[in-house]
Coordinates of C-alpha atoms and ligand atoms in Angstrom, one line a residue:
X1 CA 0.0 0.0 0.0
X2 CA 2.7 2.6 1.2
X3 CA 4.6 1.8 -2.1
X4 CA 1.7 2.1 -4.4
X5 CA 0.9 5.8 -2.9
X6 CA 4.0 6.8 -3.5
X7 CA 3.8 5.8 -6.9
X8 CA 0.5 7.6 -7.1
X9 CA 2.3 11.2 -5.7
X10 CA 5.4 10.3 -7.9
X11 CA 3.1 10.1 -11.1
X12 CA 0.9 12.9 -10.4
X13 CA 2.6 15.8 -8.8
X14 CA 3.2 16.9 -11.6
X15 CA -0.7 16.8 -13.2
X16 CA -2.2 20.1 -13.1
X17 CA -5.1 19.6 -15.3
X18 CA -6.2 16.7 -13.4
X19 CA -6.7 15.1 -9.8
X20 CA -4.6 12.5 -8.9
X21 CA -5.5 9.0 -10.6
X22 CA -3.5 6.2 -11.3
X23 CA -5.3 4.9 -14.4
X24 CA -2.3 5.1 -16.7
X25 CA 0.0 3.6 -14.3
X26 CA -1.9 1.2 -13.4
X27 CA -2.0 -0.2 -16.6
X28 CA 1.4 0.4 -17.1
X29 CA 1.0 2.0 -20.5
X30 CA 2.9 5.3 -19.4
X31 CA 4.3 7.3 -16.3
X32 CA 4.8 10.9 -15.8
X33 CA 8.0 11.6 -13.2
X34 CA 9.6 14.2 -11.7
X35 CA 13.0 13.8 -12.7
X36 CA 14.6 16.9 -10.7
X37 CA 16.6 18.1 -13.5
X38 CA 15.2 21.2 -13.6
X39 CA 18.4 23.3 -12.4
X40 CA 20.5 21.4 -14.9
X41 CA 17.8 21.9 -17.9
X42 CA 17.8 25.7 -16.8
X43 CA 21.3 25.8 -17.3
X44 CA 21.6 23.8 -20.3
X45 CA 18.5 25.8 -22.2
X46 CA 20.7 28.7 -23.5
X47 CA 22.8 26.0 -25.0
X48 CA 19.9 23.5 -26.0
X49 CA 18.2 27.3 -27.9
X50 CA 21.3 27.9 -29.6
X51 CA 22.1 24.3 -30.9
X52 CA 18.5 24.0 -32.1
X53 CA 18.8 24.1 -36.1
X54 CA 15.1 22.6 -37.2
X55 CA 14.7 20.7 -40.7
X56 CA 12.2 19.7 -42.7
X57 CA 10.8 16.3 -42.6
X58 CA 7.9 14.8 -43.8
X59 CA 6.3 11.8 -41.7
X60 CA 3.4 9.7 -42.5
X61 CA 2.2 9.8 -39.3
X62 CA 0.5 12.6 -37.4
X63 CA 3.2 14.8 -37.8
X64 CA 3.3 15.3 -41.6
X65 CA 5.0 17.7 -43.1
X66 CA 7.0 18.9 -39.7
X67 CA 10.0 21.2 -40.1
X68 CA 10.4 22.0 -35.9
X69 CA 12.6 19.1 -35.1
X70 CA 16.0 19.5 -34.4
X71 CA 17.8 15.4 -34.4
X72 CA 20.7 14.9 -32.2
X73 CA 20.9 11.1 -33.7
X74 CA 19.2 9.2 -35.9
X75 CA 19.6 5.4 -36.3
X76 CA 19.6 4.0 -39.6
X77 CA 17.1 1.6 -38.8
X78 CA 14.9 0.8 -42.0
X79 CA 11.7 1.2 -40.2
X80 CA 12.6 4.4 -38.1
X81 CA 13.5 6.4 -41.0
X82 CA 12.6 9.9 -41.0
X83 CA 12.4 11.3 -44.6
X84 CA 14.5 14.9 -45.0
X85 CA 15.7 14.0 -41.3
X86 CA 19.6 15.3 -40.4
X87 CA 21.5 15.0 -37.3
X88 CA 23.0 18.0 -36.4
X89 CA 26.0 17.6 -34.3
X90 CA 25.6 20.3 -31.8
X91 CA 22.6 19.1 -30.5
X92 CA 24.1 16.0 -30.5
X93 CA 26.5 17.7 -28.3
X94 CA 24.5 19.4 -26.0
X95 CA 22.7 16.7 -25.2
X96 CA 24.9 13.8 -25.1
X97 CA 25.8 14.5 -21.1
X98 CA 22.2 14.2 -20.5
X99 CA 20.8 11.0 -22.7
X100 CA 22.0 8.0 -21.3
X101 CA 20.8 8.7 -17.7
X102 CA 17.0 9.3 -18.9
X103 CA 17.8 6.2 -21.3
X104 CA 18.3 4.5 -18.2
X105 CA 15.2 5.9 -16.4
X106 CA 13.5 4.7 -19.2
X107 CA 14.4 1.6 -19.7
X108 CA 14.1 0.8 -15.5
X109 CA 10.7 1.6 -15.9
X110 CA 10.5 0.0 -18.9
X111 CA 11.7 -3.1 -17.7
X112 CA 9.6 -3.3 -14.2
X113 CA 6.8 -3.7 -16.7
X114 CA 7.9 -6.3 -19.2
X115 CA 10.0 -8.3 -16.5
X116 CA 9.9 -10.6 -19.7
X117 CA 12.2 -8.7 -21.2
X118 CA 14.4 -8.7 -18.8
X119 CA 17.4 -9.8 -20.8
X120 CA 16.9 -7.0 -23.0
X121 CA 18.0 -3.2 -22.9
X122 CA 16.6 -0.2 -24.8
X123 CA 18.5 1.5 -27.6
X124 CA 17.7 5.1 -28.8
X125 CA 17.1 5.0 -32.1
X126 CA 16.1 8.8 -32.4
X127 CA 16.5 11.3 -30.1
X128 CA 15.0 15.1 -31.0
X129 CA 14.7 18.7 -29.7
X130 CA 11.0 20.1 -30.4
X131 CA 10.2 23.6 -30.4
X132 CA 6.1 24.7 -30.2
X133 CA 5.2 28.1 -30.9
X134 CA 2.1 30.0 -31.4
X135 CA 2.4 29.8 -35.0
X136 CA 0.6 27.6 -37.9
X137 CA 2.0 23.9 -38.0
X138 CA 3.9 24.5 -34.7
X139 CA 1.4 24.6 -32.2
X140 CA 1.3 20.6 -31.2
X141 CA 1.4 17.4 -32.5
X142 CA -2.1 15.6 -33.2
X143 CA -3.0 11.6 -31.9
X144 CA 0.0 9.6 -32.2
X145 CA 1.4 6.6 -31.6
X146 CA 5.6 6.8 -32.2
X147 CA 5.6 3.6 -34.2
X148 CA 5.3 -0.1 -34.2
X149 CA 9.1 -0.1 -34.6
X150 CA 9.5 1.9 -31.3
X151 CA 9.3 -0.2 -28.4
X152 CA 9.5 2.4 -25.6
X153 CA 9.6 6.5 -25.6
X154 CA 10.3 9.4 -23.3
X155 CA 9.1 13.2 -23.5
X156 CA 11.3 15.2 -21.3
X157 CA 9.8 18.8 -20.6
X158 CA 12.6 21.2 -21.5
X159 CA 13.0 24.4 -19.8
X160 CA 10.3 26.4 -21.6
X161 CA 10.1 30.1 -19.8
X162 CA 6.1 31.4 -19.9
X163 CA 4.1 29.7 -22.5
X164 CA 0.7 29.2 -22.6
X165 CA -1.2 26.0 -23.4
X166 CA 0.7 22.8 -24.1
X167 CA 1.1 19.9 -22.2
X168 CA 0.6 16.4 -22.9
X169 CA -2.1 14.3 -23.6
X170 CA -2.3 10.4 -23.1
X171 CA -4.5 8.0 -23.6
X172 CA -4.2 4.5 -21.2
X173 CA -5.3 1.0 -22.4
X174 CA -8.5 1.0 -22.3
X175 CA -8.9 4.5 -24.2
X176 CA -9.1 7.2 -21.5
X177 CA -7.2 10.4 -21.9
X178 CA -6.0 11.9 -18.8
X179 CA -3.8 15.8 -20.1
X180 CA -0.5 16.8 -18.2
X181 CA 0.2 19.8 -17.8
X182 CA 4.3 19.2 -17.7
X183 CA 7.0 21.5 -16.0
X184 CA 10.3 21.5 -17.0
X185 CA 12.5 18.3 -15.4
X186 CA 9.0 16.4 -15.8
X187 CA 9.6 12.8 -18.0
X188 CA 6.6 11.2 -19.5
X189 CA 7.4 7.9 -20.5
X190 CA 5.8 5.4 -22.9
X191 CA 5.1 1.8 -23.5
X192 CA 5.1 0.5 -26.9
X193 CA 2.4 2.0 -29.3
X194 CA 0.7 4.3 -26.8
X195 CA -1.5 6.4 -28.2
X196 CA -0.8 10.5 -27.1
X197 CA -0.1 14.1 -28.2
X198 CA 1.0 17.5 -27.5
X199 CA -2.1 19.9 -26.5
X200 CA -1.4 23.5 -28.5
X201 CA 0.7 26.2 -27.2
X202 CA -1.0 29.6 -27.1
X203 CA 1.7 31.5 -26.8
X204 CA 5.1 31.6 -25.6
X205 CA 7.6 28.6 -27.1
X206 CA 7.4 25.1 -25.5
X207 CA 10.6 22.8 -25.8
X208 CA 10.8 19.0 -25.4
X209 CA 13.1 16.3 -25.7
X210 CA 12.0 13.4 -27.2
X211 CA 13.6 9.6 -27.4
X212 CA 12.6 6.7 -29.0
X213 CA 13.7 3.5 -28.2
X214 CA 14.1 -0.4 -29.5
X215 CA 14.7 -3.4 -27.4
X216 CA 17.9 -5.0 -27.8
X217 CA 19.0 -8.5 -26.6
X218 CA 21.6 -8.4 -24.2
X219 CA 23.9 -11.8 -25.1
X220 CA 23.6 -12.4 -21.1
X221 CA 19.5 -12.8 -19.6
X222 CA 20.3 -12.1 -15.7
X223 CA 22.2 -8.9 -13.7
X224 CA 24.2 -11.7 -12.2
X225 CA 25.5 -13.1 -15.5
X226 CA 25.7 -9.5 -17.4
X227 CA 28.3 -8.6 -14.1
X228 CA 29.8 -11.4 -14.8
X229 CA 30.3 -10.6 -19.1
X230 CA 31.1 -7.1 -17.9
X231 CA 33.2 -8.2 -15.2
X232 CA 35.5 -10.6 -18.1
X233 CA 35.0 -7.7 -20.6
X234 CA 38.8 -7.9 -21.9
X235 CA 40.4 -4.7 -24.0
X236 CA 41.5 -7.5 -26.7
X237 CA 38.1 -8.7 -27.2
X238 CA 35.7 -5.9 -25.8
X239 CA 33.0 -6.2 -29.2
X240 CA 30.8 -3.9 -28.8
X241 CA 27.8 -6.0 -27.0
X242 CA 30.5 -6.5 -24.1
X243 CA 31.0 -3.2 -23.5
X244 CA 27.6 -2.0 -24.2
X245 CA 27.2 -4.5 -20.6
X246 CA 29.8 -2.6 -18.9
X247 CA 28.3 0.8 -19.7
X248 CA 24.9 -0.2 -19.0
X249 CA 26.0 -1.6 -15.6
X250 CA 27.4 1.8 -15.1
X251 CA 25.1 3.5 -16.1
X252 CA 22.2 1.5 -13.6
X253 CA 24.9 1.5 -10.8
X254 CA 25.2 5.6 -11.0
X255 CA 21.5 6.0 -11.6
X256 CA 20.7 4.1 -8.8
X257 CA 23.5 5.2 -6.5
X258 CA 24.6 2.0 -6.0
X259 CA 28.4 1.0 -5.8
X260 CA 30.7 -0.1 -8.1
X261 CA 32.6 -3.1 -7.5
X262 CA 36.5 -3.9 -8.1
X263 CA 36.2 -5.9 -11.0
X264 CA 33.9 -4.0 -12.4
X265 CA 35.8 -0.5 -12.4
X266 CA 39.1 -2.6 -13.4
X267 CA 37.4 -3.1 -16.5
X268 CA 36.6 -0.2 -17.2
X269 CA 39.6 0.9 -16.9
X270 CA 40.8 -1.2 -18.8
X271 CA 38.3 -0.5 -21.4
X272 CA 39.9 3.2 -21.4
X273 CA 43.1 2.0 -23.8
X274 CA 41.0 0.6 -26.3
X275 CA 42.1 0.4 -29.6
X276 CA 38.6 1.8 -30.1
X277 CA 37.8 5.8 -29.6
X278 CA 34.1 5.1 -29.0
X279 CA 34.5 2.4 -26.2
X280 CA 37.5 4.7 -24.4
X281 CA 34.7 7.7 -24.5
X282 CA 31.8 5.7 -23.2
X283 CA 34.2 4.0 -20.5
X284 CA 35.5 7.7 -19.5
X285 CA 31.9 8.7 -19.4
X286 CA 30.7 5.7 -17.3
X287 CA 33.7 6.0 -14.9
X288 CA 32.7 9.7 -14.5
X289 CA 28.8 8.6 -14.1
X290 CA 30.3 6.4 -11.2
X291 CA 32.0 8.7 -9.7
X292 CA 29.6 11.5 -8.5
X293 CA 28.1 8.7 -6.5
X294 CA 30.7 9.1 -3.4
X295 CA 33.7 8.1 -1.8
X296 CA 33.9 4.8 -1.9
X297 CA 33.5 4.9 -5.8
X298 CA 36.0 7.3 -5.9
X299 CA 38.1 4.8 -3.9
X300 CA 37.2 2.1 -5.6
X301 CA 37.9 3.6 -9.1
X302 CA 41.1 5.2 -8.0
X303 CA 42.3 1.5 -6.9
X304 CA 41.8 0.4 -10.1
X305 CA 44.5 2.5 -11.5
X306 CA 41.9 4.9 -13.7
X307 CA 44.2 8.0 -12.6
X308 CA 47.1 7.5 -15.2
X309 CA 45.3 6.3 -17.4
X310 CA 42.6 9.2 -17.8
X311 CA 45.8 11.6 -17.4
X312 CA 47.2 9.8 -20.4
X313 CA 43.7 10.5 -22.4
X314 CA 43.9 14.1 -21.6
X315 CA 47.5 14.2 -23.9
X316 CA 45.4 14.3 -27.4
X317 CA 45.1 17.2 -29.5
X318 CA 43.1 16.4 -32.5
X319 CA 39.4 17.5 -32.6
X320 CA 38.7 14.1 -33.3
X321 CA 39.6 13.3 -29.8
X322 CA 37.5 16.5 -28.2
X323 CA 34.9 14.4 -26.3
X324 CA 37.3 11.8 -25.2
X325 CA 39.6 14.6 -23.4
X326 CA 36.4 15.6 -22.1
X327 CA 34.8 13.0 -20.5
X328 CA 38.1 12.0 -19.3
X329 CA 38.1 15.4 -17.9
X330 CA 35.1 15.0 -16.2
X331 CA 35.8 11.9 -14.7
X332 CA 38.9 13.2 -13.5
X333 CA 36.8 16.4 -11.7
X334 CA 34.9 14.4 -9.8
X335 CA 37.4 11.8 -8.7
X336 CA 39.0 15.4 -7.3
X337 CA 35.9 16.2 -5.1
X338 CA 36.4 16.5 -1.5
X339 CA 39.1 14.2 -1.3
X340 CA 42.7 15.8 -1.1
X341 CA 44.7 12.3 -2.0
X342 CA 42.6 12.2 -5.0
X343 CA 43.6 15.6 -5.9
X344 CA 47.3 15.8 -5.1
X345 CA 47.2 12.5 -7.1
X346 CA 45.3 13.5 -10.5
X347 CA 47.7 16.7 -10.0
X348 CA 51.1 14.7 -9.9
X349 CA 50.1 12.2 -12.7
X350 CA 50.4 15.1 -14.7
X351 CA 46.8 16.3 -15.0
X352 CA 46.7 20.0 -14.7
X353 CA 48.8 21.4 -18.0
X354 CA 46.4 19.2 -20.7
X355 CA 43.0 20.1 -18.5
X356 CA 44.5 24.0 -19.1
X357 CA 45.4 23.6 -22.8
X358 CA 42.2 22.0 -22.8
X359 CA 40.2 25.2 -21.6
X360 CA 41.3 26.7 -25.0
X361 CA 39.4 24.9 -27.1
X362 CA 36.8 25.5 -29.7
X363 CA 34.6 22.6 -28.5
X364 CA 32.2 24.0 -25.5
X365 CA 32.0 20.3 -23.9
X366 CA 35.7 19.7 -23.9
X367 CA 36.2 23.5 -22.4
X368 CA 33.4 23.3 -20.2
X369 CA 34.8 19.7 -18.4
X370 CA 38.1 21.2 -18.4
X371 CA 37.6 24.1 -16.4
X372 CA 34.9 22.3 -13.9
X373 CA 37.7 20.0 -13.3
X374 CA 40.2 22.9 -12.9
X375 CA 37.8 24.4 -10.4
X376 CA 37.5 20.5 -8.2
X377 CA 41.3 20.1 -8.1
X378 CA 42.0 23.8 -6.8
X379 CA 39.1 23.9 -4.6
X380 CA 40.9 23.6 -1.0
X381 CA 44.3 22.4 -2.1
X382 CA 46.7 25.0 -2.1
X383 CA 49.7 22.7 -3.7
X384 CA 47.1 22.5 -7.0
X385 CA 46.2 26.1 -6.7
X386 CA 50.0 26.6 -7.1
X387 CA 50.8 24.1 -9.7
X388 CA 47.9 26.1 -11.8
X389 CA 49.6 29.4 -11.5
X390 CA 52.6 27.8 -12.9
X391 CA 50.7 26.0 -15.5
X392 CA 49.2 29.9 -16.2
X393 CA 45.5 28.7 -15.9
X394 CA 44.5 32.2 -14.8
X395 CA 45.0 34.2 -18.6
X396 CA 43.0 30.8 -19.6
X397 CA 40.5 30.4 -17.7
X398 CA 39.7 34.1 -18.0
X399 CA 39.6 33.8 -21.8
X400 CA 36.6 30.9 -21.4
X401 CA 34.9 33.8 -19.7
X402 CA 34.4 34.8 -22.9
X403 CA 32.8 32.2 -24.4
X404 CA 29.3 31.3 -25.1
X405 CA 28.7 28.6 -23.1
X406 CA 26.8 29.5 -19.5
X407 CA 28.3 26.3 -18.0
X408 CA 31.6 27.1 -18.8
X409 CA 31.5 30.2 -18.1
X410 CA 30.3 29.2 -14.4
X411 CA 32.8 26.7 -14.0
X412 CA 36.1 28.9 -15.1
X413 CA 34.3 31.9 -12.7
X414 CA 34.4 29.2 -9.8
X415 CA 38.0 28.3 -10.2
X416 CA 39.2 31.8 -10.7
X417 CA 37.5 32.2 -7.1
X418 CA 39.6 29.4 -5.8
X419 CA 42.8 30.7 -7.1
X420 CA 42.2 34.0 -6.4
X421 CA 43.1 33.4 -2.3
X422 CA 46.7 31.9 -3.4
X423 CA 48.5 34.8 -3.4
X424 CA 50.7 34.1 -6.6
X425 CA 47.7 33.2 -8.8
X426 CA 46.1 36.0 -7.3
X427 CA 48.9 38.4 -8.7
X428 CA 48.9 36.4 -12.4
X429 CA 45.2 37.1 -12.7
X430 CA 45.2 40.5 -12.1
X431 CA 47.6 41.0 -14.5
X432 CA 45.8 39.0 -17.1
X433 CA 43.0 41.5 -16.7
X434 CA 40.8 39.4 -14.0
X435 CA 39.2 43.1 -12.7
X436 CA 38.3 44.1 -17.1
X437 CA 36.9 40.4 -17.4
X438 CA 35.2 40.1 -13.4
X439 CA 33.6 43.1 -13.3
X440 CA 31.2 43.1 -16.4
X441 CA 30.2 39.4 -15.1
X442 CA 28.6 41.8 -11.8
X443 CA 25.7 42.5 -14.5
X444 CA 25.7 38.9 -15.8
X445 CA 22.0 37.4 -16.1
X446 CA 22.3 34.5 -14.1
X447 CA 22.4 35.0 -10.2
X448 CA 25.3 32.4 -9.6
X449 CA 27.4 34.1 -12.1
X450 CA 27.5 37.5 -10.8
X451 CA 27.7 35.6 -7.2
X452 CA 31.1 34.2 -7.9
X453 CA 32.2 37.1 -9.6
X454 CA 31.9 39.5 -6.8
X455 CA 33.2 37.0 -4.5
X456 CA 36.3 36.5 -6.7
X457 CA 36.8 40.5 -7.2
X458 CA 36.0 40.8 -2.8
X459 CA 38.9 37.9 -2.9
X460 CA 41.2 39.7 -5.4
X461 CA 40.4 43.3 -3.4
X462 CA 42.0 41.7 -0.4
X463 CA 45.5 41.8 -1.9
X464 CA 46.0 45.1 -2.7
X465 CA 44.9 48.7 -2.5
X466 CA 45.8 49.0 -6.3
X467 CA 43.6 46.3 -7.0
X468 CA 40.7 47.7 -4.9
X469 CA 41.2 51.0 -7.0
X470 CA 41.1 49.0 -10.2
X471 CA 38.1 47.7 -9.6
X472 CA 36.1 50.4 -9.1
X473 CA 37.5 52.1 -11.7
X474 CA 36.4 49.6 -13.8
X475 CA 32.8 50.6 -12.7
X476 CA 31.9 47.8 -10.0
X477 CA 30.3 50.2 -7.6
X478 CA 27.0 50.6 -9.6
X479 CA 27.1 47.1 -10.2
X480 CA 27.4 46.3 -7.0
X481 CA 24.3 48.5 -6.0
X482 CA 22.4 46.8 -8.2
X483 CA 23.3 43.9 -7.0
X484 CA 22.7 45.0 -3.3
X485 CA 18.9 45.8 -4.1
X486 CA 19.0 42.1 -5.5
X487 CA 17.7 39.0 -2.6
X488 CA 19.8 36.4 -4.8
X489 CA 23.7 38.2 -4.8
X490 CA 23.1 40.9 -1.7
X491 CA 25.5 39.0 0.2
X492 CA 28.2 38.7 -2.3
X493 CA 28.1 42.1 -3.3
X494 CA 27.9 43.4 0.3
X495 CA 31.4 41.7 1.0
X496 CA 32.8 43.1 -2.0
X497 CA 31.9 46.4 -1.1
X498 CA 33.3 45.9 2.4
X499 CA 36.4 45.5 0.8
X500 CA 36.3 47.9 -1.5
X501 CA 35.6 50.3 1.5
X502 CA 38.4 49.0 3.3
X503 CA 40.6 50.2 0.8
X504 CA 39.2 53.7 0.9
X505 CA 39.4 53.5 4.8
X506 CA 42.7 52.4 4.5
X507 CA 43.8 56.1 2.2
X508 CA 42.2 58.2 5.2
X509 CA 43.9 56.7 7.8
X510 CA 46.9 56.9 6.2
X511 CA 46.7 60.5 5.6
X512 CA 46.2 61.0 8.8
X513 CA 49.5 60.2 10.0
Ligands
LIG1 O1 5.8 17.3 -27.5 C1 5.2 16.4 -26.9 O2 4.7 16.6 -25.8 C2 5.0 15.1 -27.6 C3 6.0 14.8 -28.7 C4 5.8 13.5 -29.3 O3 5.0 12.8 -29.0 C5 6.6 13.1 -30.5 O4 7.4 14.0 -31.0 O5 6.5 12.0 -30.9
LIG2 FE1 5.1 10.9 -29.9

């Protein structure tokens, strides 16, 4: 009983259209989750908008002649394809870090309704960013099923600021239509040839992801015996089924938090000197999916020997090799994370020059994991914070300040605060221009930005009274009134001001004398 309510408030806290009823989950035909990915989809949306490229398809299905689609991948299964239907890579991109988790959602669900197809796992075959606007042939989608060669769907609710109408309609087996009114981080996932549609958007622009799936045989039928594959999964012969077992028991280990065991991290580190690029990049990516789960994955991992070997990954410099040294990146960043041993560690093997190179780069993923890895390994470690001064990560990571991307923006701000209380780096950033790049962020749009920025300029206004001078010169006093008035960075922006006061308390005093 206590387990089936909770399914009943999981399913419909997010139904504002309709009282809770379980009629659709009941029959198993679909389920609408919270995922809690809002504040990552809120951050992701400026890069999700400026990926989106739409192009023109035509469907036999409901859809028709559609042309706002963007595809981030597109199987060339016979069935599934979509005529006029491009992947464009950016997308691809942007949404890569988020896929396989809410594949893994999916297929979970999926599963714990066809325990018959339990030796099976789902396999996108398309994956697309929609965009509904108030405009003719954008509005929604009409009475669908996604296909008889689709054996399991998800709709993720994108962020989607003020829009009118929209929402999803669903109809459960024995033909009743229940509408969701979705918020962003809300997952609607689908059974096989389950009848729904999109409800028309009024006004305002409505974004979705949407995922279709196919069931794939696993070669092994039980989680004992696909541990066991994994667990044997050798570099020499790791086909591509074998590995596909080691990633998918990484991926269910991290999405469930559960821990990773010995053999199977050893494997996947093994897995990382493949002669094959794809399998190194999904066995960086898993190793980093494993890692967030705490310390004793990090342990566990580190064991293994992954350090070195991730280090080694980070050498590269051919494009080719961009989302390698980024998940290897990533991986390494949260290894780092509140554990000192792991940090010195990553640091000695040789980490930090490559992950500063690596900020350079014209490929926002690789950039972004480079500098959120640059800001675990300074965070509290004063030897790192040093080695990064001499590795000159300050003039770099204030040039990814710059850039378009929010998340990396975020991430180079937050390790610029870190280095900006070692004295040395302290001195190398101001004369890289940290006060001409810092105080322009003080007007930035998002609240965590202009946050960190006014801590790191209160942190770099600390040194000297040069510095203080500098920065208000460089106009942060109005900035920082603003940002006073403002409940979300009044704190930051009161202890910048402190210090800038300081420094004009300081000038008096001394005059006095
Ligand atoms: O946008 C939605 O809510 C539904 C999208 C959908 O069903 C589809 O694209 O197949
Ligand atoms: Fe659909």
């Amino acid at each position: 009983m206590g387990e089936k309510r909770q399914h009943i408030s999981a399913f419909h806290r997010c139904c504002r259209r309709r009282p809770a009823t379980v009629a659709g989950a009941e029959k198993g035909v679909y389920c609408v989750v919270r995922t809690g990915m809002r504040g990552k989809l809120e951050d992701v949306s400026s890069l999700i908008q400026a990926a989106y490229l739409p192009c023109h398809t035509s469907y036999l299905d409901a859809k028709g002649q559609w042309n706002i689609s963007c595809y981030a991948e597109l199987d060339d299964v016979p069935d599934a394809m979509v005529p006029g239907a491009v992947v464009h890579l950016p997308m691809k991109e942007v949404l890569q870090p988020l896929l396989d988790g809410l594949t893994a959602k999916l297929c979970t669900w999926w599963r714990s309704l066809h325990p018959e197809f339990s030796g099976f796992e789902l396999h996108r075959v398309q994956s697309f960013v929609t965009r509904y606007r108030p405009c003719e042939g954008e509005t929604h989608l009409t009475q669908h099923v996604d296909g008889p060669h689709v054996d399991a769907s998800f709709i993720l609710q994108l962020h989607s600021p003020s829009y009118t109408g929209g929402g999803v309609r669903i109809w459960d087996a024995q033909g009743r239509s229940r509408d969701y009114g979705i918020e962003t981080g809300d997952l609607c996932m689908l059974d096989h040839m389950v009848w729904h549609q999109s409800l028309p958007v009024t006004s305002g622009e409505r974004w979705v992801l949407v995922v279709f799936c196919q069931k794939r045989e696993l070669p092994q039928t039980s989680d004992a015996e696909n541990l066991s594959a994994a667990a044997n999964c050798e570099v020499q012969d790791s086909g591509p089924a074998r590995c596909q077992q080691a990633i998918w028991l990484a991926t269910q280990a991290a999405n469930a938090g559960c821990d990773v065991d010995k053999v199977q991290a050893t494997n996947l580190v093994r897995m990382l000197s493949s002669s094959t690029l794809d399998e190194r990049e999904r066995a960086a990516f898993a190793l980093g999916c494993l890692a967030v789960n705490g310390s004793s994955n990090q342990k566990t991992i580190v064991d293994s020997g992954a350090v070195p070997v991730l280090v080694q990954l980070l050498g590269t410099t051919s494009a080719q090799h961009s989302t390698e040294r980024a998940w290897a990146a990533a991986a390494l960043g949260r290894l780092a994370v509140n554990c000192p041993k792991n940090k010195q560690m990553i640091a000695q093997s040789g980490a930090i020059q490559p992950l500063v190179t690596m900020l350079l780069s014209n490929h926002e993923l690789e950039a972004e994991e480079a500098a959120s890895a640059l800001c675990n390994l300074s965070a509290n470690h004063e030897g790192n914070k040093q080695l990064m001064t001499v590795a000159n990560a300050a003039p770099a990571l204030l040039k990814c300040l710059g850039g378009v991307s929010q998340k990396q923006r975020i991430w180079a701000t937050a390790a610029l605060f870190n280095l900006a209380s070692h004295p040395a780096s302290c001195h190398q950033m101001c004369r890289a221009g940290a006060i001409d790049h810092l105080v322009p962020l003080l007007c930035a749009d998002t609240g965590r930005l202009r946050r960190q920025a006014a801590a790191t300029l209160a942190s770099l206004a600390r040194s000297e009274a040069e510095t203080r001078a500098g920065i208000v010169e460089a106009g942060a006093l109005d900035a920082v009134r603003a940002m006073l008035l403002d409940e979300e960075s009044g704190v930051e922006a009161a202890s910048l001001l402190e210090e800038l006061q300081r420094g004009v308390r300081l000038t008096d005093e001394s005059e006095d004398t």
